[in-house]
Coordinates of C-alpha atoms and ligand atoms in Angstrom, one line a residue:
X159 CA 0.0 0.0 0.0
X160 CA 1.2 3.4 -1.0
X161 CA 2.6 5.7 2.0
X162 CA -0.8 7.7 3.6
X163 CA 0.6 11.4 4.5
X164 CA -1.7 13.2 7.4
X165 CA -3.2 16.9 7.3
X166 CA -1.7 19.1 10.1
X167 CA -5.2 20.5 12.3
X168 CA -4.4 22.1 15.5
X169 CA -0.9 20.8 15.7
X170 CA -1.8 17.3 15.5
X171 CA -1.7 15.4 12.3
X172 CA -5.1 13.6 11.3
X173 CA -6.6 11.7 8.4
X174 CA -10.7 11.4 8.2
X175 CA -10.2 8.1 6.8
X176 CA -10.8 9.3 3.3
X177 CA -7.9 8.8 1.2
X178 CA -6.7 10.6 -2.5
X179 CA -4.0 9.0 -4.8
X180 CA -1.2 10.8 -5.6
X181 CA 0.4 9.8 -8.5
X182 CA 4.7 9.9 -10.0
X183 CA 4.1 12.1 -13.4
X184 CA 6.9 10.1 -14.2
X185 CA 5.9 6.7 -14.4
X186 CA 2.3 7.2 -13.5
X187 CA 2.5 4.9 -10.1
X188 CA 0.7 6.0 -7.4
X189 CA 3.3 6.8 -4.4
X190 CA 1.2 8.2 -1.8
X191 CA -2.5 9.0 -0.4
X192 CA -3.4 11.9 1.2
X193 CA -6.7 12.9 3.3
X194 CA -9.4 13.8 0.7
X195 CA -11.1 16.8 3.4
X196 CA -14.2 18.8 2.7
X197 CA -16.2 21.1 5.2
X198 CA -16.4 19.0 8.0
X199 CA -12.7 19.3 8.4
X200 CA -11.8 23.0 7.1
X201 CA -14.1 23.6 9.9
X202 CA -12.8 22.2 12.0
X203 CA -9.0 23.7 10.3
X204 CA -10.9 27.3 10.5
X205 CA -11.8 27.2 13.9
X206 CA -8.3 26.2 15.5
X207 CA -6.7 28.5 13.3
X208 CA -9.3 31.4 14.6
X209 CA -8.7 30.0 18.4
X210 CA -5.0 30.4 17.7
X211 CA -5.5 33.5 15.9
X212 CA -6.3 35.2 19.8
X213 CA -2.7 34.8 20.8
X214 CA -0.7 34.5 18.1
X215 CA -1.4 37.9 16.7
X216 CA -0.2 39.6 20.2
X217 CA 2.5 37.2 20.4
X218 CA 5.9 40.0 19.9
X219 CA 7.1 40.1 16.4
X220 CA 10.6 38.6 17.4
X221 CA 8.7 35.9 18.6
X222 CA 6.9 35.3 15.4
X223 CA 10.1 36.1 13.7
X224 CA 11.9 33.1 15.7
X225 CA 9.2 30.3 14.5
X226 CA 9.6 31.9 10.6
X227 CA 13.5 31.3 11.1
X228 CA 12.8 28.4 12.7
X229 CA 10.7 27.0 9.9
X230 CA 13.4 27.7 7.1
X231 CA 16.0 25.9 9.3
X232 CA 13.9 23.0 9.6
X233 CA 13.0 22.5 5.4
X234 CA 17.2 23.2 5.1
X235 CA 17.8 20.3 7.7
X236 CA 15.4 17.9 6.0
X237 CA 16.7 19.4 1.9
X238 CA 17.7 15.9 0.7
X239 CA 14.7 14.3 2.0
X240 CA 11.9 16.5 0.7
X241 CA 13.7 17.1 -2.7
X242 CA 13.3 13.5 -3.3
X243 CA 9.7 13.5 -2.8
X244 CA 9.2 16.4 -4.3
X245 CA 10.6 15.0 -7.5
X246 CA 8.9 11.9 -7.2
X247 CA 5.3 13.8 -7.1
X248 CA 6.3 16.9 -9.3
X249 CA 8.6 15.7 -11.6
X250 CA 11.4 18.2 -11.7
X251 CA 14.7 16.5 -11.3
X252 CA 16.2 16.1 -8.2
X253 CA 19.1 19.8 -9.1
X254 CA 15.9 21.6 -9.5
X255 CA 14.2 20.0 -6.9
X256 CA 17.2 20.7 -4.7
X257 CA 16.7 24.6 -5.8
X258 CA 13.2 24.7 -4.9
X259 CA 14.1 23.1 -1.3
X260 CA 16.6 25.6 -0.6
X261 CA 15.2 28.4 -2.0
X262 CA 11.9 27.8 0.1
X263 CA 14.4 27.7 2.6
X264 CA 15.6 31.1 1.4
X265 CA 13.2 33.1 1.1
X266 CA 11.6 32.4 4.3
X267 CA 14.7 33.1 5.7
X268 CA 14.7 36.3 4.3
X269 CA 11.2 37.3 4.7
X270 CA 11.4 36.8 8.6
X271 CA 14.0 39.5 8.1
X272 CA 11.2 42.1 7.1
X273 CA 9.7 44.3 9.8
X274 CA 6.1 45.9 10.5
X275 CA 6.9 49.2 12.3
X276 CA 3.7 51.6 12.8
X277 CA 4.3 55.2 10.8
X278 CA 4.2 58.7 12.1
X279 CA 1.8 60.4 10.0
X280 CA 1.6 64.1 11.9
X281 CA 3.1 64.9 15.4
X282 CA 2.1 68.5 16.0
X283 CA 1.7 70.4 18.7
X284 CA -2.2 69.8 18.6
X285 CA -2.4 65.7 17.6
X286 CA -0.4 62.4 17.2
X287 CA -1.4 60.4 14.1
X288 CA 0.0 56.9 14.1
X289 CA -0.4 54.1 11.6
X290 CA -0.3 50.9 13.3
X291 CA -0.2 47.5 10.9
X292 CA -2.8 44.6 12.5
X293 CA -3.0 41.5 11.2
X294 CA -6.0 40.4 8.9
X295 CA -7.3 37.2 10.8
X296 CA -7.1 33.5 9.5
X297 CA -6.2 33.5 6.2
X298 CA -6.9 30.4 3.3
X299 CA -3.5 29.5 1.1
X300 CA -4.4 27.8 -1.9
X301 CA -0.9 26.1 -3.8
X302 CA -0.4 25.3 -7.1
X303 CA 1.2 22.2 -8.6
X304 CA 4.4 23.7 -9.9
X305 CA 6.7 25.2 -7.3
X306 CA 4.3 23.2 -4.4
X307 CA 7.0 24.0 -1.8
X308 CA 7.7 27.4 -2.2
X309 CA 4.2 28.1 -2.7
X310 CA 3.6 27.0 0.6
X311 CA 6.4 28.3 2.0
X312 CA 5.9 32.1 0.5
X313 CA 2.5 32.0 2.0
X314 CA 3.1 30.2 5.6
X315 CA 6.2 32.9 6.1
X316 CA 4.6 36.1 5.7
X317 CA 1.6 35.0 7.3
X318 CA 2.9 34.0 10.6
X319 CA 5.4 37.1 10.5
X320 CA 2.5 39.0 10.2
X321 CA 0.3 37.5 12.9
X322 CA -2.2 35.8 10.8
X323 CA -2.8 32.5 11.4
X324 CA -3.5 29.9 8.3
X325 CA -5.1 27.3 6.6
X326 CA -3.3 26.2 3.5
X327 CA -4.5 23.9 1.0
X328 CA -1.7 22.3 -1.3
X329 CA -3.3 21.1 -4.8
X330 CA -4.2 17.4 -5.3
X331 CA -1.9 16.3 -7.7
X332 CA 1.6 17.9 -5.3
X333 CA 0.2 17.3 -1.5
X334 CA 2.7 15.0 -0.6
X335 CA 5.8 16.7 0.0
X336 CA 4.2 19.8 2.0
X337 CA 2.7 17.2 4.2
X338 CA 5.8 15.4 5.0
X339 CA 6.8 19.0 6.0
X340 CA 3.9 20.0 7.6
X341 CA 4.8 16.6 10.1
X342 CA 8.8 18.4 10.2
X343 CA 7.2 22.0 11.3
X344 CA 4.5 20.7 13.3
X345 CA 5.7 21.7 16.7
X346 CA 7.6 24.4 16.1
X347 CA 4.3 27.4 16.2
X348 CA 1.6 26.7 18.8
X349 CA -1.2 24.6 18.0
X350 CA -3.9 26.0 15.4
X351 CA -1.0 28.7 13.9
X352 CA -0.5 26.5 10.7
X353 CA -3.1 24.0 9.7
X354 CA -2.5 22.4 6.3
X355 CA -5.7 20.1 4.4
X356 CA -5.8 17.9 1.3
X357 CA -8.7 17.8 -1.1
X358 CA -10.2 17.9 -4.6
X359 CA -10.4 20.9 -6.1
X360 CA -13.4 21.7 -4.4
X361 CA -12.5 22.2 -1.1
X362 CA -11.5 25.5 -2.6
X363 CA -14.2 27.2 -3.2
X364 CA -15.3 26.2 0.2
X365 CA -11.9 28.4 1.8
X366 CA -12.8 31.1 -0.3
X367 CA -16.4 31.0 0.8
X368 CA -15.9 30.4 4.5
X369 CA -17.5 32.9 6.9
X370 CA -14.8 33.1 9.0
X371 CA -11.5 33.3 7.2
X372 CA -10.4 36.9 6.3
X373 CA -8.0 36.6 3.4
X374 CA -7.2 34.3 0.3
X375 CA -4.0 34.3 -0.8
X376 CA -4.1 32.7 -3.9
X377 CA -1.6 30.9 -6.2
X378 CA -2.6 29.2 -10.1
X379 CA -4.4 29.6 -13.3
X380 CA -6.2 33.1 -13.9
X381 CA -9.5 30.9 -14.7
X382 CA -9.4 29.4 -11.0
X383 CA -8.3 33.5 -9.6
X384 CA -11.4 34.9 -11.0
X385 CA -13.8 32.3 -9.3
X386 CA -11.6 33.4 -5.9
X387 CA -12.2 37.1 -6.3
X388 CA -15.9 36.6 -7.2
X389 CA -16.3 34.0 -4.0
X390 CA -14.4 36.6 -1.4
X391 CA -16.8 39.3 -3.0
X392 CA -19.5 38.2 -0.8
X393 CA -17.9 39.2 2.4
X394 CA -14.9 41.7 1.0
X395 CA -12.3 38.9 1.7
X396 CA -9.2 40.3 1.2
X397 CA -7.2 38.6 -1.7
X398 CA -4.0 38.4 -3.4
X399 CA -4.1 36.8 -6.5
X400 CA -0.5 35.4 -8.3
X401 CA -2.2 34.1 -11.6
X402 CA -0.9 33.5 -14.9
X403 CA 1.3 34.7 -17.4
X404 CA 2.6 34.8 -21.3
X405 CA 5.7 36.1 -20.6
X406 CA 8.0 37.6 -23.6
X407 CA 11.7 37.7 -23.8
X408 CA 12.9 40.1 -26.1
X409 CA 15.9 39.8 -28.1
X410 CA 17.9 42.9 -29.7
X411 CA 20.2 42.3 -32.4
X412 CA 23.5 43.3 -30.6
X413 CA 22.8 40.3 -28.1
X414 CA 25.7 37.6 -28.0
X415 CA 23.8 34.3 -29.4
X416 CA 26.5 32.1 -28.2
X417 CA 25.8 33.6 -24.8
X418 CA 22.0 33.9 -24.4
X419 CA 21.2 30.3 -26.8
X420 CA 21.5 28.3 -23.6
X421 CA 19.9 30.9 -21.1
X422 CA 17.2 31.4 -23.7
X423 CA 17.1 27.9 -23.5
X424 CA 16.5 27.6 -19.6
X425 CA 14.4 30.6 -19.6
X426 CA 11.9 28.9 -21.0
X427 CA 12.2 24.9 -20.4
X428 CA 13.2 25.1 -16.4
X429 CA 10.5 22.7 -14.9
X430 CA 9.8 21.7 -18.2
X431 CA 8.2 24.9 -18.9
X432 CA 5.9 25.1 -16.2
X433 CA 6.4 28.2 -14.3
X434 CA 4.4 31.2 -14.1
X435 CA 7.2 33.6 -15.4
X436 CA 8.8 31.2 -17.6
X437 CA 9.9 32.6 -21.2
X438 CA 6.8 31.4 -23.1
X439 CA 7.2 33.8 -26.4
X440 CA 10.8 34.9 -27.5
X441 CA 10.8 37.7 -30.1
X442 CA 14.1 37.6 -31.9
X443 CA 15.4 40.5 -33.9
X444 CA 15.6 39.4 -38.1
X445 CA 19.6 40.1 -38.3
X446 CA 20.1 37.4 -35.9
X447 CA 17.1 35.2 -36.0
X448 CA 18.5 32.5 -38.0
X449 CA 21.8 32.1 -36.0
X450 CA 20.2 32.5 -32.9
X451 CA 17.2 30.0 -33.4
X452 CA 19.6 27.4 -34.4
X453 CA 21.7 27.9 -31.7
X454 CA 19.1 27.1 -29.3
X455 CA 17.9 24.1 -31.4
X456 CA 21.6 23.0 -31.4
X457 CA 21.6 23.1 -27.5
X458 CA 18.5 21.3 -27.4
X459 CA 19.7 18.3 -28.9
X460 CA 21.9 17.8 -25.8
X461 CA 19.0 18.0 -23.1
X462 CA 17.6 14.5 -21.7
X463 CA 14.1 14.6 -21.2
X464 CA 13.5 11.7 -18.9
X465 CA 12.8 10.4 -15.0
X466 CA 13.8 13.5 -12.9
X467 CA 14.8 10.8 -9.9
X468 CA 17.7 9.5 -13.0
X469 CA 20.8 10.9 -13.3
X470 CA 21.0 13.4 -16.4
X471 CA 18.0 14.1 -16.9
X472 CA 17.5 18.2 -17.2
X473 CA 14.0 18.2 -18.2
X474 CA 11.5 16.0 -16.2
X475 CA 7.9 15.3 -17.6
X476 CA 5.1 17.3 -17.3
X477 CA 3.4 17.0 -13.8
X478 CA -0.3 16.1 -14.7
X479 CA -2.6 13.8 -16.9
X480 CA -4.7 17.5 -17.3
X481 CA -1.8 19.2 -18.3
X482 CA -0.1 17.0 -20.6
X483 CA -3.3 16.8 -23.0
X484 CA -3.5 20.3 -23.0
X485 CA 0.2 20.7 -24.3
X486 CA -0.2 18.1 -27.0
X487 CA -3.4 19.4 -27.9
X488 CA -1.1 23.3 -28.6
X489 CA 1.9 20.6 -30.3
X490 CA -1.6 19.3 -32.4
X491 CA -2.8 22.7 -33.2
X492 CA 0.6 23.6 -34.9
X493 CA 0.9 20.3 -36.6
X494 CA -2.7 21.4 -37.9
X495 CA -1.7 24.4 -39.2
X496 CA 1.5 23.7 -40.7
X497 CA 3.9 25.5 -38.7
X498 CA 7.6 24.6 -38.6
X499 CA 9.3 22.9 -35.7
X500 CA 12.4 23.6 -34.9
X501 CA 12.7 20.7 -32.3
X502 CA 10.5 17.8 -31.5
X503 CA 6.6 17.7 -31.5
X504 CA 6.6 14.1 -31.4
X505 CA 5.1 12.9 -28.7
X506 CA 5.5 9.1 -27.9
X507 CA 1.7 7.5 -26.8
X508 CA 3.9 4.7 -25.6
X509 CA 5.1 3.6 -22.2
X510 CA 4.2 5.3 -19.2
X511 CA 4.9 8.8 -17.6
X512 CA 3.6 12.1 -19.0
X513 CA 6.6 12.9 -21.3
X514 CA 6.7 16.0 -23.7
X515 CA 9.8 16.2 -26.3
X516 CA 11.3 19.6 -25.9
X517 CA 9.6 21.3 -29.2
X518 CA 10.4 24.9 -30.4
X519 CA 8.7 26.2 -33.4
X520 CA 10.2 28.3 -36.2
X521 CA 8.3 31.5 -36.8
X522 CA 4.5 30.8 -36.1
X523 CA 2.0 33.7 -36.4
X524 CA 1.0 36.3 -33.8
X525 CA -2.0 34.4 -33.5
X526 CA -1.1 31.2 -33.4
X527 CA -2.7 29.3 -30.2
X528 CA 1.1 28.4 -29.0
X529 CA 1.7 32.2 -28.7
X530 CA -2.0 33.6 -28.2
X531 CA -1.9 31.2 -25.1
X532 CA -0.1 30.1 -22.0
X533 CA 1.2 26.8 -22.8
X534 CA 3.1 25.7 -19.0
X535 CA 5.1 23.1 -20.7
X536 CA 8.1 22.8 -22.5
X537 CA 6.9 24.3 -25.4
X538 CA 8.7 27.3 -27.0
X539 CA 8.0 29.2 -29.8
X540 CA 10.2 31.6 -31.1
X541 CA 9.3 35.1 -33.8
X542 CA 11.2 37.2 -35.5
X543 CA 11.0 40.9 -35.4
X544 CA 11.8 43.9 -37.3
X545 CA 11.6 47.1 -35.5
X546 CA 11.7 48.0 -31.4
X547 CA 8.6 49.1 -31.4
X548 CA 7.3 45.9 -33.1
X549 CA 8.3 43.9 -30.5
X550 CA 7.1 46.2 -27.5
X551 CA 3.4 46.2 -29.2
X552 CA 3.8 42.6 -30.0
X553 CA 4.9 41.9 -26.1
X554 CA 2.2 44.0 -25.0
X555 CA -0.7 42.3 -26.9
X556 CA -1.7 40.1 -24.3
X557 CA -4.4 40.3 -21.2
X558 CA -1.4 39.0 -19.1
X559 CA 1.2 40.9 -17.7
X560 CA 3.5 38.4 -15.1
X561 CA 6.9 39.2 -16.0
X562 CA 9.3 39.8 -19.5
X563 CA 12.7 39.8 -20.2
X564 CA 15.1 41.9 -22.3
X565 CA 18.5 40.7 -23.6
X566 CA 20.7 43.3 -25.3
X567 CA 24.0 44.2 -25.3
X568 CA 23.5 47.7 -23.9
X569 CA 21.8 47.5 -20.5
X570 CA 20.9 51.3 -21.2
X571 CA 19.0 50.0 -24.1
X572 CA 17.3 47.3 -22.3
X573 CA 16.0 49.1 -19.1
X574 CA 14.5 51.4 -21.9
X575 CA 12.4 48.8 -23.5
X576 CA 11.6 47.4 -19.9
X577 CA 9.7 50.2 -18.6
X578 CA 7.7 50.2 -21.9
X579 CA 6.5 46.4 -20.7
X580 CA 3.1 46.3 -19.2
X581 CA 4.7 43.5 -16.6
X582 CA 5.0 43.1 -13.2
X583 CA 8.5 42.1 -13.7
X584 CA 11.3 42.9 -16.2
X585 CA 14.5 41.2 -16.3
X586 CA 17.3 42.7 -18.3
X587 CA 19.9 40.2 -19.6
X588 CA 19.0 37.2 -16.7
X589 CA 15.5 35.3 -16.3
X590 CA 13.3 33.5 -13.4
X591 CA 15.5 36.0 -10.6
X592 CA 13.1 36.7 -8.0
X593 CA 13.8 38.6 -4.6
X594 CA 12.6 37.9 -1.4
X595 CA 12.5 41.8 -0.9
X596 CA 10.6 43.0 -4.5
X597 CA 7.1 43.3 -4.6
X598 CA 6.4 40.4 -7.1
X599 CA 2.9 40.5 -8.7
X600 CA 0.7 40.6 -12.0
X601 CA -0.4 43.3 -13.8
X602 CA -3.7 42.8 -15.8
X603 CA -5.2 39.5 -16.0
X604 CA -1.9 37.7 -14.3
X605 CA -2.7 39.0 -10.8
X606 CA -4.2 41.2 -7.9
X607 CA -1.5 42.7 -5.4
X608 CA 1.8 41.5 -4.6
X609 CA 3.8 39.0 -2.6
X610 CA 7.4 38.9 -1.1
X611 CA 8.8 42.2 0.1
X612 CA 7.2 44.7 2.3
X613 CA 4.4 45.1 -0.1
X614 CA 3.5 41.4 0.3
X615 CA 4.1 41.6 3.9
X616 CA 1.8 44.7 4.3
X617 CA -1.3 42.4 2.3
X618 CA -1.6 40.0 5.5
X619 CA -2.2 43.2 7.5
X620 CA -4.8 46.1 7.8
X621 CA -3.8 49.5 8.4
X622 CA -5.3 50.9 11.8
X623 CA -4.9 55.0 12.2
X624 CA -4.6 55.8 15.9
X625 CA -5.6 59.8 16.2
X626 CA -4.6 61.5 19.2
X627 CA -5.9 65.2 20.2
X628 CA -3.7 66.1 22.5
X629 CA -4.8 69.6 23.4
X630 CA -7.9 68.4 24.0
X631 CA -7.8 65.8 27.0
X632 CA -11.0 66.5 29.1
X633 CA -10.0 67.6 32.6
Ligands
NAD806 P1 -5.3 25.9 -10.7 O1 -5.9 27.3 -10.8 O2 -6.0 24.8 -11.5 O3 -5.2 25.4 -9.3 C1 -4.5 26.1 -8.2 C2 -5.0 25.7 -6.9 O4 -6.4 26.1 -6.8 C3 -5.1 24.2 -6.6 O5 -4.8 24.0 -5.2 C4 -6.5 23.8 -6.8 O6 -7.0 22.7 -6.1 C5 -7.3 25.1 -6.4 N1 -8.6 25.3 -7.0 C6 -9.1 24.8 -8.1 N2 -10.3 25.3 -8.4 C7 -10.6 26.2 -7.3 C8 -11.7 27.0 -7.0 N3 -12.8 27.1 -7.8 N4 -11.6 27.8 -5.9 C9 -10.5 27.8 -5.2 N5 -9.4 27.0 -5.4 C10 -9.5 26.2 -6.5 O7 -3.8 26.1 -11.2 P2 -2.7 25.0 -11.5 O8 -3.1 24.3 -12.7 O9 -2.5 24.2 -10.2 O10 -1.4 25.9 -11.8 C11 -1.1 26.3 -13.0 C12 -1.4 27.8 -13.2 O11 -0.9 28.5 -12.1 C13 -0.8 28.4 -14.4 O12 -1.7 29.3 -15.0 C14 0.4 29.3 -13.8 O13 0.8 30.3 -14.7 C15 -0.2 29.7 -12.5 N6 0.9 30.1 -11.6 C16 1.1 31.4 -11.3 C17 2.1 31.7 -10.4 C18 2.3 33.2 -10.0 O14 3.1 33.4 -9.1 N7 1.8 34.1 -10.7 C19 3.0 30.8 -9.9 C20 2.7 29.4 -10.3 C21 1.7 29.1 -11.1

């Protein structure tokens, strides 16, 4: 029988009985179950976290600092353990794996560094106007399948820095390896602090629709972060939405192909090209087009796509059954309408595992459904371009706005074309860089506020203005 993993409810971990498979994208075995919950137990999740909620949010900031530090120690201590898992239910091989571990790690690391000191807003002879930062309450955390890890990390952290306490929800097809850490973590806050519950799918809409949980904090497709925002409408939840994107790297024609072929490469086929700010359409300027695109092609040829847990392999498969049709069915559309590949687009039926060639595609049109649409798999098309201000409309064209890149010999240059992106994120000459102290968030239809840094911080608290008249105490 495949290992059962335990929810984390009020610092003791539980099971209802109820079991969901888990399965290896890579050879399509089932390796774990984990407790398939619905309302009885996010109850029963909402009501320790709001019991908790009482003293945690008074409990000093160093203290709640101590537990965040604490936290990150604890996934470091336990890196070569969880990374295997995590490969074994995501897919990514175990280097990447490793750089999700630490980085989870990382950044929680970092983010206990942040602070919430209240702000003078007038100090006059007449009145003292202070703004104070409270914590929002109990707040839902709703994980991906990509990054499972840090997605559950980057919500826990700032939430328990802030005060809040929380309920997160991993999704079904990546529970496994933020249980197994839930079980490392579970004594280090008090009871009720951090809950974390397995389910379907829809034990989401019934966080986002419970009566007492204050904030969503929201991580996947922009489809899913729509339903979210209209579900916490009914009681002004607060949200934070970190959705989709269809992220475009743009290429200027003093770049260095030998140099930027392989990082191009990376950019876009990292976790087999399923990240939210992964390069998913690279405009290449005409004078270099051709040596450039068959650069990268060259450089592809030397990439094993296979097993993440086997040695060698760069480029594991994609994590889901869902997923993987819906990337064939974008290879299918281009087959369809005669568009060149590059690389690949022949997917084996054979055998098991959800295995996508690396494919890149020679020139297809603007409107083509492999550029129109977020593919999230390892997938890359690549266009040619004649003029700047081509490629900025072109890059623009799109009701996403995650993140872009610019490579160019003259930094000047690219910072130029940068602040004409309609992104939250612009990365001059280096890709997938994210800070622990930026604000990182969507613009348009690839998000709704911002996590890491102090503006991510500030989103798990309310504002409270403390006015004080001070000529006017009453005798
Ligand atoms: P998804 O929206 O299908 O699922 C994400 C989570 O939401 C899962 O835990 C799922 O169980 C839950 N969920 C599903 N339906 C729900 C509902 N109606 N209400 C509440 N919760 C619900 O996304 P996915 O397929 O897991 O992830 C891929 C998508 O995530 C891609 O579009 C990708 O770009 C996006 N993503 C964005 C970021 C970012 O930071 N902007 C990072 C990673 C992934």
């Amino acid at each position: 029988m495949a290992t059962q993993y335990h929810n984390l409810i009020n610092g003791e971990m539980t099971s209802n009985g109820e079991w969901l498979d888990v399965v290896n994208p890579a050879n399509e075995k089932v390796i774990g179950q984990v407790p398939a919950c619905g309302a009885a137990e996010l109850d029963t999740a909402v009501a320790a976290a709001r019991a908790a909620f009482k003293t945690w949010s008074k409990t000093p900031i160093e203290d709640r600092r101590a537990v965040v530090q604490k936290i990150s120690a604890i996934i470091k201590e336990n890196s070569d353990e969880l990374m295997r898992l995590l490969t074994a239910e995501q897919g990514k091989p175990h280097a990447q794996a490793t750089g999700e571990i630490i980085g989870a790690s990382m950044m929680a690391g970092a983010q206990s560094t942040l602070t919430l000191e209240d702000e003078i807003n007038e100090d006059s002879e007449t009145r003292l106007s202070r703004t104070r930062r409270v914590p929002v309450g109990v707040v839902a955390g709703i994980v991906p399948w990509n990054f499972p890890v840090m997605m559950a990390v980057q919500k826990i952290a700032p939430a328990l820095l802030s005060g809040c306490t929380i309920v997160l929800k991993p999704s079904p097809f990546t529970p496994l390896t933020t249980l197994r850490l839930a079980e490392l973590i579970k004594d280090v806050a008090p009871a009720g602090v951090v809950n974390i519950i397995t389910g379907e799918d829809s034990l989401g809409p019934l966080m986002t629709a419970h009566p007492d949980i204050d904030k969503v904090t929201f991580t996947g497709s922009t489809a899913t972060g729509k339903k979210i925002m209209e579900g916490a409408s009914k009681d002004l939840k607060r949200i934070t939405l970190e959705l989709g994107g269809n992220d475009a790297s743009i290429v200027l024609p003093d770049a260095n192909v030998a140099k930027v072929a392989e990082q191009l490469f990376w950019s876009s086929f990292t976790n087999a090209g399923q990240i939210c700010v992964a390069a998913k359409r690279i405009y290449i300027h005409e004078d270099i087009y051709d040596e450039l695109s068959a650069a990268i092609a060259e450089y592809a040829k030397n990439v094993k796509v296979g097993d993440g847990s086997e040695q060698g392999t760069a480029v594991g498969p994609i994590q889901n059954k869902k997923q993987f049709d819906r990337v064939c069915e974008l290879i299918q559309d281009a087959k369809d309408n005669g568009y060149k590949f590059l690389v690949g687009g022949d997917v084996d039926p054979s055998g098991s595992g959800y295995y996508v060639p690396i494919t890149i595609l020679d020139n297809p049109p603007e409107d083509a459904r492999i550029v129109a649409e977020e593919q999230f798999g390892p997938v890359m098309p690549l266009m040619k371009f004649s003029t700047e201000e081509e490629a900025i409309a072109r890059a623009n064209a799109s009701e996403y706005g995650l993140a872009g890149a610019v490579w160019t010999a003259d930094p000047d240059k690219g910072v130029e074309i940068a602040e004409q992106l309609e992104t939250g994120t612009v990365w001059v000459n280096e890709f997938l860089h994210l800070s622990p102290f930026a604000p990182f968030g969507g613009h348009k239809q690839s998000g709704f506020g911002a996590e890491y840094g102090k503006e991510g911080l500030l989103e798990f608290t309310y504002p409270q203005v403390i006015t004080v008249k001070k000529d006017n105490v009453p005798a």
